[in-house]
PDB file of C-alpha atoms in Angstrom:
ATOM      1  CA  ASP R   1      34.764 -62.954  17.497  1.00 65.00           C
ATOM      2  CA  ALA R   2      35.854 -59.543  18.751  1.00 82.00           C
ATOM      3  CA  GLY R   3      35.720 -60.560  22.380  1.00 95.00           C
ATOM      4  CA  VAL R   4      34.293 -58.407  25.161  1.00 97.00           C
ATOM      5  CA  ILE R   5      34.449 -54.746  24.219  1.00 97.00           C
ATOM      6  CA  GLN R   6      34.735 -51.968  26.766  1.00 98.00           C
ATOM      7  CA  SER R   7      34.735 -48.233  26.335  1.00 97.00           C
ATOM      8  CA  PRO R   8      36.334 -45.926  27.051  1.00 98.00           C
ATOM      9  CA  ARG R   9      39.717 -47.523  27.719  1.00 97.00           C
ATOM     10  CA  HIS R  10      40.787 -44.575  29.837  1.00 97.00           C
ATOM     11  CA  GLU R  11      38.694 -42.002  31.638  1.00 98.00           C
ATOM     12  CA  VAL R  12      39.926 -39.043  33.652  1.00 98.00           C
ATOM     13  CA  THR R  13      37.324 -36.979  35.424  1.00 97.00           C
ATOM     14  CA  GLU R  14      36.957 -34.580  38.292  1.00 97.00           C
ATOM     15  CA  MET R  15      35.372 -35.423  41.598  1.00 97.00           C
ATOM     16  CA  GLY R  16      31.625 -34.975  41.510  1.00 97.00           C
ATOM     17  CA  GLN R  17      31.212 -35.713  37.820  1.00 98.00           C
ATOM     18  CA  GLU R  18      29.129 -38.546  36.424  1.00 98.00           C
ATOM     19  CA  VAL R  19      31.029 -41.400  34.801  1.00 98.00           C
ATOM     20  CA  THR R  20      29.536 -44.029  32.501  1.00 98.00           C
ATOM     21  CA  LEU R  21      31.444 -47.154  31.543  1.00 98.00           C
ATOM     22  CA  ARG R  22      30.213 -49.316  28.688  1.00 98.00           C
ATOM     23  CA  CYS R  23      30.451 -52.991  27.859  1.00 98.00           C
ATOM     24  CA  LYS R  24      29.482 -55.163  24.917  1.00 98.00           C
ATOM     25  CA  PRO R  25      29.591 -58.864  25.836  1.00 97.00           C
ATOM     26  CA  ILE R  26      30.394 -61.694  23.468  1.00 96.00           C
ATOM     27  CA  SER R  27      27.386 -62.545  21.334  1.00 95.00           C
ATOM     28  CA  GLY R  28      25.466 -65.498  22.723  1.00 93.00           C
ATOM     29  CA  HIS R  29      26.767 -65.135  26.257  1.00 94.00           C
ATOM     30  CA  ASP R  30      23.963 -64.819  28.776  1.00 92.00           C
ATOM     31  CA  TYR R  31      25.980 -63.875  31.873  1.00 94.00           C
ATOM     32  CA  LEU R  32      27.639 -60.488  32.290  1.00 95.00           C
ATOM     33  CA  PHE R  33      29.868 -59.420  35.168  1.00 95.00           C
ATOM     34  CA  TRP R  34      31.285 -56.096  36.307  1.00 97.00           C
ATOM     35  CA  TYR R  35      34.510 -56.150  38.360  1.00 96.00           C
ATOM     36  CA  ARG R  36      36.727 -53.510  39.902  1.00 97.00           C
ATOM     37  CA  GLN R  37      40.463 -53.954  40.428  1.00 96.00           C
ATOM     38  CA  THR R  38      42.687 -51.903  42.728  1.00 95.00           C
ATOM     39  CA  MET R  39      46.112 -52.551  44.209  1.00 91.00           C
ATOM     40  CA  MET R  40      44.701 -52.535  47.726  1.00 91.00           C
ATOM     41  CA  ARG R  41      41.656 -54.770  47.237  1.00 90.00           C
ATOM     42  CA  GLY R  42      42.472 -56.812  44.138  1.00 90.00           C
ATOM     43  CA  LEU R  43      39.623 -57.966  41.891  1.00 92.00           C
ATOM     44  CA  GLU R  44      36.150 -57.481  43.312  1.00 92.00           C
ATOM     45  CA  LEU R  45      32.857 -58.530  41.751  1.00 92.00           C
ATOM     46  CA  LEU R  46      30.454 -55.603  41.727  1.00 95.00           C
ATOM     47  CA  ILE R  47      27.362 -57.049  40.037  1.00 95.00           C
ATOM     48  CA  TYR R  48      26.334 -59.702  37.585  1.00 93.00           C
ATOM     49  CA  PHE R  49      23.446 -60.211  35.184  1.00 95.00           C
ATOM     50  CA  ASN R  50      21.798 -63.279  33.742  1.00 94.00           C
ATOM     51  CA  ASN R  51      19.721 -62.773  30.599  1.00 95.00           C
ATOM     52  CA  ASN R  52      19.836 -58.992  31.190  1.00 96.00           C
ATOM     53  CA  VAL R  53      18.463 -59.301  34.729  1.00 96.00           C
ATOM     54  CA  PRO R  54      20.619 -58.249  37.701  1.00 95.00           C
ATOM     55  CA  ILE R  55      21.135 -61.293  39.904  1.00 91.00           C
ATOM     56  CA  ASP R  56      23.504 -60.147  42.620  1.00 90.00           C
ATOM     57  CA  ASP R  57      24.536 -56.548  43.248  1.00 93.00           C
ATOM     58  CA  SER R  58      25.859 -57.076  46.764  1.00 91.00           C
ATOM     59  CA  GLY R  59      29.328 -56.012  45.631  1.00 91.00           C
ATOM     60  CA  MET R  60      28.240 -52.551  44.536  1.00 95.00           C
ATOM     61  CA  PRO R  61      29.994 -50.286  47.020  1.00 88.00           C
ATOM     62  CA  GLU R  62      27.232 -47.749  47.549  1.00 85.00           C
ATOM     63  CA  ASP R  63      24.279 -45.995  45.990  1.00 91.00           C
ATOM     64  CA  ARG R  64      26.543 -43.874  43.833  1.00 96.00           C
ATOM     65  CA  PHE R  65      27.074 -46.964  41.672  1.00 97.00           C
ATOM     66  CA  SER R  66      24.404 -48.310  39.344  1.00 97.00           C
ATOM     67  CA  ALA R  67      24.437 -50.805  36.499  1.00 98.00           C
ATOM     68  CA  LYS R  68      22.003 -51.572  33.729  1.00 97.00           C
ATOM     69  CA  MET R  69      21.703 -54.070  30.931  1.00 98.00           C
ATOM     70  CA  PRO R  70      18.962 -52.875  28.564  1.00 97.00           C
ATOM     71  CA  ASN R  71      19.603 -55.679  26.065  1.00 96.00           C
ATOM     72  CA  ALA R  72      21.774 -58.727  25.516  1.00 95.00           C
ATOM     73  CA  SER R  73      24.512 -56.785  23.771  1.00 96.00           C
ATOM     74  CA  PHE R  74      25.033 -53.782  26.013  1.00 97.00           C
ATOM     75  CA  SER R  75      25.603 -52.898  29.645  1.00 98.00           C
ATOM     76  CA  THR R  76      26.590 -49.749  31.509  1.00 98.00           C
ATOM     77  CA  LEU R  77      28.125 -49.055  34.888  1.00 98.00           C
ATOM     78  CA  LYS R  78      27.467 -45.543  36.142  1.00 98.00           C
ATOM     79  CA  ILE R  79      29.071 -43.674  39.018  1.00 97.00           C
ATOM     80  CA  GLN R  80      27.349 -40.508  40.129  1.00 97.00           C
ATOM     81  CA  PRO R  81      28.898 -38.528  41.732  1.00 96.00           C
ATOM     82  CA  SER R  82      32.403 -39.873  41.299  1.00 97.00           C
ATOM     83  CA  GLU R  83      35.001 -39.678  44.069  1.00 97.00           C
ATOM     84  CA  PRO R  84      38.803 -40.100  44.036  1.00 97.00           C
ATOM     85  CA  ARG R  85      38.496 -43.458  45.839  1.00 96.00           C
ATOM     86  CA  ASP R  86      36.609 -44.780  42.789  1.00 97.00           C
ATOM     87  CA  SER R  87      39.862 -44.671  40.817  1.00 98.00           C
ATOM     88  CA  ALA R  88      40.477 -48.214  39.616  1.00 98.00           C
ATOM     89  CA  VAL R  89      40.407 -50.460  36.573  1.00 98.00           C
ATOM     90  CA  TYR R  90      36.889 -51.663  35.823  1.00 98.00           C
ATOM     91  CA  PHE R  91      36.478 -54.925  33.946  1.00 98.00           C
ATOM     92  CA  CYS R  92      33.484 -56.380  32.225  1.00 97.00           C
ATOM     93  CA  ALA R  93      33.307 -60.127  31.616  1.00 96.00           C
ATOM     94  CA  SER R  94      30.806 -62.434  29.974  1.00 95.00           C
ATOM     95  CA  SER R  95      30.126 -66.143  30.029  1.00 93.00           C
ATOM     96  CA  ILE R  96      28.081 -68.499  27.902  1.00 90.00           C
ATOM     97  CA  SER R  97      26.367 -70.112  30.825  1.00 77.00           C
ATOM     98  CA  TYR R  98      26.562 -71.173  34.424  1.00 64.00           C
ATOM     99  CA  ALA R  99      29.868 -72.877  35.286  1.00 66.00           C
ATOM    100  CA  TYR R 100      31.626 -71.904  32.076  1.00 76.00           C
ATOM    101  CA  GLU R 101      34.750 -69.748  31.904  1.00 90.00           C
ATOM    102  CA  GLN R 102      34.454 -65.982  31.970  1.00 93.00           C
ATOM    103  CA  TYR R 103      35.877 -63.871  29.160  1.00 95.00           C
ATOM    104  CA  PHE R 104      37.174 -60.486  30.238  1.00 96.00           C
ATOM    105  CA  GLY R 105      37.374 -57.234  28.371  1.00 97.00           C
ATOM    106  CA  PRO R 106      40.492 -55.044  28.327  1.00 96.00           C
ATOM    107  CA  GLY R 107      39.182 -52.860  31.138  1.00 97.00           C
ATOM    108  CA  THR R 108      38.552 -49.161  31.658  1.00 98.00           C
ATOM    109  CA  ARG R 109      41.129 -47.315  33.725  1.00 98.00           C
ATOM    110  CA  LEU R 110      39.247 -44.645  35.677  1.00 98.00           C
ATOM    111  CA  THR R 111      41.049 -41.772  37.368  1.00 98.00           C
ATOM    112  CA  VAL R 112      39.034 -39.362  39.483  1.00 98.00           C
ATOM    113  CA  THR R 113      40.920 -36.245  40.510  1.00 97.00           C
TER     114      THR R 113
ATOM    115  CA  ASP T   1      33.562 -68.882  50.828  1.00 58.00           C
ATOM    116  CA  ALA T   2      36.384 -71.371  50.607  1.00 58.00           C
ATOM    117  CA  LYS T   3      39.801 -69.746  50.409  1.00 87.00           C
ATOM    118  CA  THR T   4      42.976 -70.472  48.479  1.00 93.00           C
ATOM    119  CA  THR T   5      46.607 -69.887  49.405  1.00 94.00           C
ATOM    120  CA  GLN T   6      49.266 -69.239  46.798  1.00 96.00           C
ATOM    121  CA  PRO T   7      52.880 -68.054  46.943  1.00 97.00           C
ATOM    122  CA  ASN T   8      53.220 -64.358  46.252  1.00 96.00           C
ATOM    123  CA  SER T   9      55.732 -64.868  43.462  1.00 97.00           C
ATOM    124  CA  MET T  10      57.750 -67.482  41.634  1.00 97.00           C
ATOM    125  CA  GLU T  11      60.583 -67.389  39.138  1.00 97.00           C
ATOM    126  CA  SER T  12      61.326 -69.803  36.357  1.00 96.00           C
ATOM    127  CA  ASN T  13      63.609 -70.045  33.377  1.00 96.00           C
ATOM    128  CA  GLU T  14      62.320 -69.773  29.856  1.00 96.00           C
ATOM    129  CA  GLU T  15      61.514 -73.066  28.123  1.00 95.00           C
ATOM    130  CA  GLU T  16      61.407 -74.969  31.412  1.00 96.00           C
ATOM    131  CA  PRO T  17      58.292 -76.414  33.073  1.00 96.00           C
ATOM    132  CA  VAL T  18      56.608 -74.394  35.789  1.00 97.00           C
ATOM    133  CA  HIS T  19      54.597 -75.799  38.669  1.00 98.00           C
ATOM    134  CA  LEU T  20      52.354 -73.275  40.412  1.00 98.00           C
ATOM    135  CA  PRO T  21      50.953 -74.576  43.708  1.00 97.00           C
ATOM    136  CA  CYS T  22      47.659 -73.740  45.378  1.00 96.00           C
ATOM    137  CA  ASN T  23      46.355 -74.852  48.751  1.00 95.00           C
ATOM    138  CA  HIS T  24      42.628 -75.023  49.414  1.00 93.00           C
ATOM    139  CA  SER T  25      42.248 -77.064  52.580  1.00 91.00           C
ATOM    140  CA  THR T  26      38.647 -75.910  53.203  1.00 88.00           C
ATOM    141  CA  ILE T  27      37.381 -76.974  49.789  1.00 89.00           C
ATOM    142  CA  SER T  28      33.981 -78.632  49.762  1.00 86.00           C
ATOM    143  CA  GLY T  29      32.946 -81.564  47.650  1.00 84.00           C
ATOM    144  CA  THR T  30      31.195 -79.498  44.998  1.00 84.00           C
ATOM    145  CA  ASP T  31      33.724 -76.662  44.639  1.00 88.00           C
ATOM    146  CA  TYR T  32      35.392 -76.371  41.256  1.00 90.00           C
ATOM    147  CA  ILE T  33      39.038 -75.293  41.031  1.00 93.00           C
ATOM    148  CA  HIS T  34      39.588 -72.568  38.466  1.00 94.00           C
ATOM    149  CA  TRP T  35      42.806 -70.957  37.256  1.00 96.00           C
ATOM    150  CA  TYR T  36      42.985 -67.623  35.516  1.00 97.00           C
ATOM    151  CA  ARG T  37      45.955 -65.479  34.628  1.00 97.00           C
ATOM    152  CA  GLN T  38      46.365 -61.769  34.090  1.00 97.00           C
ATOM    153  CA  LEU T  39      49.062 -60.461  31.810  1.00 96.00           C
ATOM    154  CA  PRO T  40      50.326 -56.920  32.440  1.00 92.00           C
ATOM    155  CA  SER T  41      47.764 -54.260  31.544  1.00 91.00           C
ATOM    156  CA  GLN T  42      45.203 -56.827  30.376  1.00 94.00           C
ATOM    157  CA  GLY T  43      42.050 -58.397  31.705  1.00 96.00           C
ATOM    158  CA  PRO T  44      42.170 -61.822  33.335  1.00 96.00           C
ATOM    159  CA  GLU T  45      42.231 -64.804  31.011  1.00 96.00           C
ATOM    160  CA  TYR T  46      40.801 -68.256  31.715  1.00 95.00           C
ATOM    161  CA  VAL T  47      43.418 -70.996  31.862  1.00 97.00           C
ATOM    162  CA  ILE T  48      41.818 -74.213  33.067  1.00 96.00           C
ATOM    163  CA  HIS T  49      39.441 -75.700  35.627  1.00 93.00           C
ATOM    164  CA  GLY T  50      38.670 -79.060  37.199  1.00 93.00           C
ATOM    165  CA  LEU T  51      36.736 -80.843  39.923  1.00 92.00           C
ATOM    166  CA  THR T  52      38.456 -84.102  40.829  1.00 92.00           C
ATOM    167  CA  SER T  53      40.427 -85.494  37.931  1.00 90.00           C
ATOM    168  CA  ASN T  54      43.543 -84.019  36.376  1.00 92.00           C
ATOM    169  CA  VAL T  55      42.804 -81.872  33.341  1.00 93.00           C
ATOM    170  CA  ASN T  56      44.793 -80.911  30.265  1.00 94.00           C
ATOM    171  CA  ASN T  57      44.225 -78.275  27.619  1.00 93.00           C
ATOM    172  CA  ARG T  58      46.315 -76.400  25.093  1.00 91.00           C
ATOM    173  CA  MET T  59      47.513 -73.883  27.670  1.00 91.00           C
ATOM    174  CA  ALA T  60      48.301 -75.963  30.730  1.00 96.00           C
ATOM    175  CA  SER T  61      47.644 -78.998  32.894  1.00 97.00           C
ATOM    176  CA  LEU T  62      45.895 -79.060  36.247  1.00 98.00           C
ATOM    177  CA  ALA T  63      46.923 -81.683  38.767  1.00 97.00           C
ATOM    178  CA  ILE T  64      44.478 -82.107  41.662  1.00 97.00           C
ATOM    179  CA  ALA T  65      45.500 -83.909  44.834  1.00 96.00           C
ATOM    180  CA  GLU T  66      43.518 -86.981  45.746  1.00 94.00           C
ATOM    181  CA  ASP T  67      42.066 -85.285  48.838  1.00 94.00           C
ATOM    182  CA  ARG T  68      41.448 -82.120  46.755  1.00 94.00           C
ATOM    183  CA  LYS T  69      43.070 -79.928  49.381  1.00 94.00           C
ATOM    184  CA  SER T  70      45.685 -78.719  46.933  1.00 96.00           C
ATOM    185  CA  SER T  71      46.272 -78.413  43.226  1.00 96.00           C
ATOM    186  CA  THR T  72      49.094 -77.518  40.863  1.00 97.00           C
ATOM    187  CA  LEU T  73      48.963 -75.652  37.591  1.00 98.00           C
ATOM    188  CA  ILE T  74      51.617 -76.912  35.216  1.00 97.00           C
ATOM    189  CA  LEU T  75      52.968 -74.904  32.320  1.00 97.00           C
ATOM    190  CA  HIS T  76      54.929 -77.447  30.338  1.00 94.00           C
ATOM    191  CA  ARG T  77      57.339 -75.090  28.635  1.00 94.00           C
ATOM    192  CA  ALA T  78      57.230 -71.516  29.858  1.00 94.00           C
ATOM    193  CA  THR T  79      57.834 -68.633  27.500  1.00 96.00           C
ATOM    194  CA  LEU T  80      58.339 -64.956  28.246  1.00 96.00           C
ATOM    195  CA  ARG T  81      54.699 -64.433  27.278  1.00 95.00           C
ATOM    196  CA  ASP T  82      53.636 -66.568  30.235  1.00 96.00           C
ATOM    197  CA  ALA T  83      54.823 -63.917  32.691  1.00 97.00           C
ATOM    198  CA  ALA T  84      51.636 -62.957  34.505  1.00 97.00           C
ATOM    199  CA  VAL T  85      49.750 -63.141  37.790  1.00 97.00           C
ATOM    200  CA  TYR T  86      48.128 -66.566  38.138  1.00 98.00           C
ATOM    201  CA  TYR T  87      44.977 -66.865  40.230  1.00 96.00           C
ATOM    202  CA  CYS T  88      43.726 -70.080  41.792  1.00 95.00           C
ATOM    203  CA  ILE T  89      40.014 -69.752  42.575  1.00 92.00           C
ATOM    204  CA  LEU T  90      37.388 -71.991  44.094  1.00 89.00           C
ATOM    205  CA  ARG T  91      33.915 -71.709  42.669  1.00 86.00           C
ATOM    206  CA  GLU T  92      30.995 -73.128  44.577  1.00 78.00           C
ATOM    207  CA  ASN T  93      28.710 -75.218  42.410  1.00 71.00           C
ATOM    208  CA  SER T  94      25.714 -73.334  43.780  1.00 69.00           C
ATOM    209  CA  ASN T  95      27.232 -69.889  43.391  1.00 69.00           C
ATOM    210  CA  TYR T  96      28.478 -68.488  40.172  1.00 70.00           C
ATOM    211  CA  GLN T  97      30.817 -66.027  41.797  1.00 75.00           C
ATOM    212  CA  LEU T  98      34.593 -66.272  41.528  1.00 81.00           C
ATOM    213  CA  ILE T  99      36.321 -65.067  44.704  1.00 78.00           C
ATOM    214  CA  TRP T 100      39.730 -63.730  43.679  1.00 83.00           C
ATOM    215  CA  GLY T 101      42.803 -63.836  45.893  1.00 85.00           C
ATOM    216  CA  ALA T 102      46.137 -62.091  45.424  1.00 88.00           C
ATOM    217  CA  GLY T 103      47.514 -64.695  43.022  1.00 95.00           C
ATOM    218  CA  THR T 104      51.093 -65.693  42.209  1.00 97.00           C
ATOM    219  CA  LYS T 105      53.235 -63.383  40.141  1.00 97.00           C
ATOM    220  CA  LEU T 106      55.198 -65.591  37.742  1.00 98.00           C
ATOM    221  CA  ILE T 107      58.480 -64.162  36.522  1.00 97.00           C
ATOM    222  CA  ILE T 108      60.133 -65.818  33.533  1.00 97.00           C
ATOM    223  CA  LYS T 109      63.850 -65.341  33.108  1.00 95.00           C
ATOM    224  CA  PRO T 110      65.289 -65.505  29.591  1.00 92.00           C
TER     225      PRO T 110
END
Protein backbone atom coordinates (compact mmCIF):
# COMPACT_ATOMS: atom_id res chain seq x y z
CA ASP A 1 0.00 0.00 0.00
CA ALA A 2 1.27 3.48 -0.84
CA GLY A 3 0.15 4.94 2.46
CA VAL A 4 -1.54 8.32 2.84
CA ILE A 5 -0.63 10.60 -0.04
CA GLN A 6 -0.53 14.36 0.26
CA SER A 7 0.12 17.01 -2.33
CA PRO A 8 1.84 19.31 -2.76
CA ARG A 9 4.70 18.57 -0.37
CA HIS A 10 5.68 22.23 -0.29
CA GLU A 11 3.64 25.30 -1.07
CA VAL A 12 4.80 28.90 -1.03
CA THR A 13 2.19 31.54 -1.66
CA GLU A 14 1.54 35.20 -1.07
CA MET A 15 -0.87 36.55 1.48
CA GLY A 16 -4.39 36.74 0.12
CA GLN A 17 -4.05 33.85 -2.30
CA GLU A 18 -6.15 30.71 -2.19
CA VAL A 19 -4.37 27.52 -1.16
CA THR A 20 -5.67 23.99 -1.69
CA LEU A 21 -4.08 21.01 0.01
CA ARG A 22 -4.93 17.50 -1.15
CA CYS A 23 -5.05 14.12 0.53
CA LYS A 24 -5.63 10.56 -0.62
CA PRO A 25 -6.28 8.25 2.34
CA ILE A 26 -5.39 4.58 2.51
CA SER A 27 -7.92 2.50 0.61
CA GLY A 28 -10.52 1.01 2.92
CA HIS A 29 -10.03 3.53 5.69
CA ASP A 30 -13.26 5.27 6.62
CA TYR A 31 -11.89 8.00 8.91
CA LEU A 32 -9.89 10.95 7.62
CA PHE A 33 -8.24 13.64 9.73
CA TRP A 34 -6.65 16.99 8.95
CA TYR A 35 -4.03 18.32 11.39
CA ARG A 36 -1.86 21.41 11.55
CA GLN A 37 1.55 21.49 13.22
CA THR A 38 3.46 24.59 14.30
CA MET A 39 6.32 25.11 16.73
CA MET A 40 4.16 27.28 18.97
CA ARG A 41 1.01 25.14 19.13
CA GLY A 42 2.21 21.63 18.28
CA LEU A 43 -0.19 19.25 16.52
CA GLU A 44 -3.78 20.41 16.35
CA LEU A 45 -6.75 18.53 14.92
CA LEU A 46 -8.62 20.73 12.47
CA ILE A 47 -11.42 18.46 11.25
CA TYR A 48 -12.24 14.83 10.75
CA PHE A 49 -14.54 12.85 8.47
CA ASN A 50 -16.25 9.51 8.81
CA ASN A 51 -17.45 7.88 5.59
CA ASN A 52 -16.92 11.21 3.77
CA VAL A 53 -19.10 13.14 6.23
CA PRO A 54 -17.55 15.87 8.40
CA ILE A 55 -18.01 14.88 12.03
CA ASP A 56 -16.19 17.54 14.01
CA ASP A 57 -14.80 20.77 12.58
CA SER A 58 -14.42 22.59 15.88
CA GLY A 59 -10.66 22.81 15.33
CA MET A 60 -10.94 24.80 12.12
CA PRO A 61 -9.49 28.17 13.08
CA GLU A 62 -11.89 30.40 11.18
CA ASP A 63 -14.12 30.72 8.15
CA ARG A 64 -11.13 31.09 5.87
CA PHE A 65 -10.58 27.35 6.27
CA SER A 66 -12.81 24.77 4.63
CA ALA A 67 -12.50 21.05 4.02
CA LYS A 68 -14.32 18.65 1.76
CA MET A 69 -14.33 14.95 1.10
CA PRO A 70 -16.25 14.32 -2.14
CA ASN A 71 -15.47 10.59 -2.13
CA ALA A 72 -13.71 7.93 -0.10
CA SER A 73 -10.39 8.44 -1.84
CA PHE A 74 -9.96 12.20 -1.84
CA SER A 75 -10.11 15.17 0.49
CA THR A 76 -9.12 18.82 0.24
CA LEU A 77 -8.32 21.51 2.76
CA LYS A 78 -8.72 25.02 1.39
CA ILE A 79 -7.56 28.32 2.84
CA GLN A 80 -9.00 31.44 1.28
CA PRO A 81 -7.59 34.03 1.70
CA SER A 82 -4.32 32.81 3.14
CA GLU A 83 -2.43 34.76 5.80
CA PRO A 84 1.18 34.52 7.07
CA ARG A 85 -0.03 33.01 10.37
CA ASP A 86 -1.34 30.02 8.38
CA SER A 87 2.26 28.97 7.72
CA ALA A 88 2.60 25.47 9.14
CA VAL A 89 2.90 21.82 8.21
CA TYR A 90 -0.49 20.31 7.42
CA PHE A 91 -0.94 16.58 7.89
CA CYS A 92 -3.64 14.28 6.67
CA ALA A 93 -4.22 10.97 8.44
CA SER A 94 -6.60 8.07 7.93
CA SER A 95 -7.81 5.19 10.04
CA ILE A 96 -9.64 1.97 9.32
CA SER A 97 -12.20 2.48 12.02
CA TYR A 98 -12.99 3.90 15.40
CA ALA A 99 -10.27 3.20 17.98
CA TYR A 100 -7.69 2.01 15.47
CA GLU A 101 -4.33 3.68 14.88
CA GLN A 102 -4.07 6.65 12.57
CA TYR A 103 -1.74 6.59 9.57
CA PHE A 104 -0.24 9.94 8.68
CA GLY A 105 0.86 11.32 5.36
CA PRO A 106 4.20 13.10 4.85
CA GLY A 107 2.61 16.52 5.27
CA THR A 108 2.44 19.71 3.25
CA ARG A 109 4.71 22.52 4.37
CA LEU A 110 2.85 25.77 3.70
CA THR A 111 4.62 29.12 3.71
CA VAL A 112 2.55 32.26 3.28
CA THR A 113 4.59 35.39 2.67
CA ASP B 1 -9.69 16.12 28.17
CA ALA B 2 -7.29 14.12 30.28
CA LYS B 3 -3.72 15.36 30.08
CA THR B 4 -0.33 13.68 29.94
CA THR B 5 3.04 14.82 31.27
CA GLN B 6 6.29 13.78 29.65
CA PRO B 7 9.91 14.90 30.02
CA ASN B 8 10.94 17.36 27.35
CA SER B 9 13.92 15.30 26.26
CA MET B 10 15.90 12.17 27.03
CA GLU B 11 19.21 10.77 25.88
CA SER B 12 20.20 7.17 25.47
CA ASN B 13 23.05 5.19 24.01
CA GLU B 14 22.66 3.17 20.86
CA GLU B 15 21.79 -0.51 21.34
CA GLU B 16 20.65 0.05 24.93
CA PRO B 17 17.06 -0.13 26.20
CA VAL B 18 15.12 3.10 26.54
CA HIS B 19 12.31 3.74 29.00
CA LEU B 20 10.13 6.73 28.16
CA PRO B 21 7.83 7.73 31.03
CA CYS B 22 4.40 9.33 30.88
CA ASN B 23 2.21 10.53 33.72
CA HIS B 24 -1.55 10.70 33.30
CA SER B 25 -2.95 11.07 36.81
CA THR B 26 -6.39 12.26 35.59
CA ILE B 27 -6.98 9.26 33.34
CA SER B 28 -10.49 7.85 33.40
CA GLY B 29 -11.43 4.22 33.32
CA THR B 30 -12.20 4.13 29.61
CA ASP B 31 -9.27 6.19 28.31
CA TYR B 32 -6.84 4.35 26.06
CA ILE B 33 -3.12 5.16 26.23
CA HIS B 34 -1.60 5.70 22.81
CA TRP B 35 2.01 6.30 21.80
CA TYR B 36 3.08 7.82 18.53
CA ARG B 37 6.46 9.03 17.37
CA GLN B 38 7.52 11.61 14.83
CA LEU B 39 10.84 11.28 13.07
CA PRO B 40 12.43 14.48 11.74
CA SER B 41 10.57 15.92 8.76
CA GLN B 42 7.99 13.12 8.74
CA GLY B 43 4.42 12.63 9.83
CA PRO B 44 3.65 10.97 13.16
CA GLU B 45 3.80 7.20 13.25
CA TYR B 46 1.76 4.90 15.48
CA VAL B 47 3.83 2.92 17.96
CA ILE B 48 1.54 1.12 20.38
CA HIS B 49 -1.55 1.48 22.55
CA GLY B 50 -3.15 -0.18 25.55
CA LEU B 51 -5.91 0.07 28.14
CA THR B 52 -4.94 -1.86 31.26
CA SER B 53 -2.59 -4.70 30.48
CA ASN B 54 0.99 -4.43 29.27
CA VAL B 55 1.29 -4.67 25.50
CA ASN B 56 4.05 -5.78 23.16
CA ASN B 57 4.51 -5.39 19.43
CA ARG B 58 7.37 -5.44 16.97
CA MET B 59 8.31 -1.83 17.70
CA ALA B 60 8.05 -1.52 21.46
CA SER B 61 6.48 -2.56 24.74
CA LEU B 62 4.01 -0.57 26.80
CA ALA B 63 4.04 -1.02 30.56
CA ILE B 64 0.96 0.39 32.31
CA ALA B 65 0.94 0.99 36.05
CA GLU B 66 -1.63 -0.90 38.06
CA ASP B 67 -3.48 2.31 38.95
CA ARG B 68 -3.13 3.47 35.30
CA LYS B 69 -1.85 6.86 36.38
CA SER B 70 1.41 6.35 34.52
CA SER B 71 2.87 4.30 31.73
CA THR B 72 6.26 3.60 30.19
CA LEU B 73 7.16 3.02 26.57
CA ILE B 74 10.07 0.63 26.29
CA LEU B 75 12.34 0.43 23.27
CA HIS B 76 14.30 -2.74 23.87
CA ARG B 77 17.36 -1.89 21.82
CA ALA B 78 17.50 1.66 20.54
CA THR B 79 19.05 2.46 17.19
CA LEU B 80 19.91 5.81 15.65
CA ARG B 81 16.71 5.51 13.62
CA ASP B 82 14.69 5.66 16.84
CA ALA B 83 15.66 9.30 17.39
CA ALA B 84 12.32 11.09 17.30
CA VAL B 85 9.73 12.94 19.35
CA TYR B 86 7.58 10.43 21.25
CA TYR B 87 4.02 11.41 22.13
CA CYS B 88 1.98 9.84 24.91
CA ILE B 89 -1.72 10.48 24.29
CA LEU B 90 -4.92 9.60 26.07
CA ARG B 91 -7.90 8.83 23.89
CA GLU B 92 -11.35 8.83 25.38
CA ASN B 93 -13.36 5.78 24.41
CA SER B 94 -16.28 8.02 23.47
CA ASN B 95 -14.22 10.52 21.51
CA TYR B 96 -12.07 9.64 18.59
CA GLN B 97 -9.83 12.64 18.95
CA LEU B 98 -6.18 12.39 19.92
CA ILE B 99 -5.06 15.36 22.03
CA TRP B 100 -1.35 15.86 21.38
CA GLY B 101 1.08 17.25 23.94
CA ALA B 102 4.65 18.42 23.44
CA GLY B 103 6.14 14.92 23.59
CA THR B 104 9.63 13.74 24.56
CA LYS B 105 12.50 14.31 22.20
CA LEU B 106 14.62 11.15 22.28
CA ILE B 107 18.26 11.60 21.39
CA ILE B 108 20.30 8.49 20.61
CA LYS B 109 24.04 8.70 21.02
CA PRO B 110 26.21 6.42 18.88
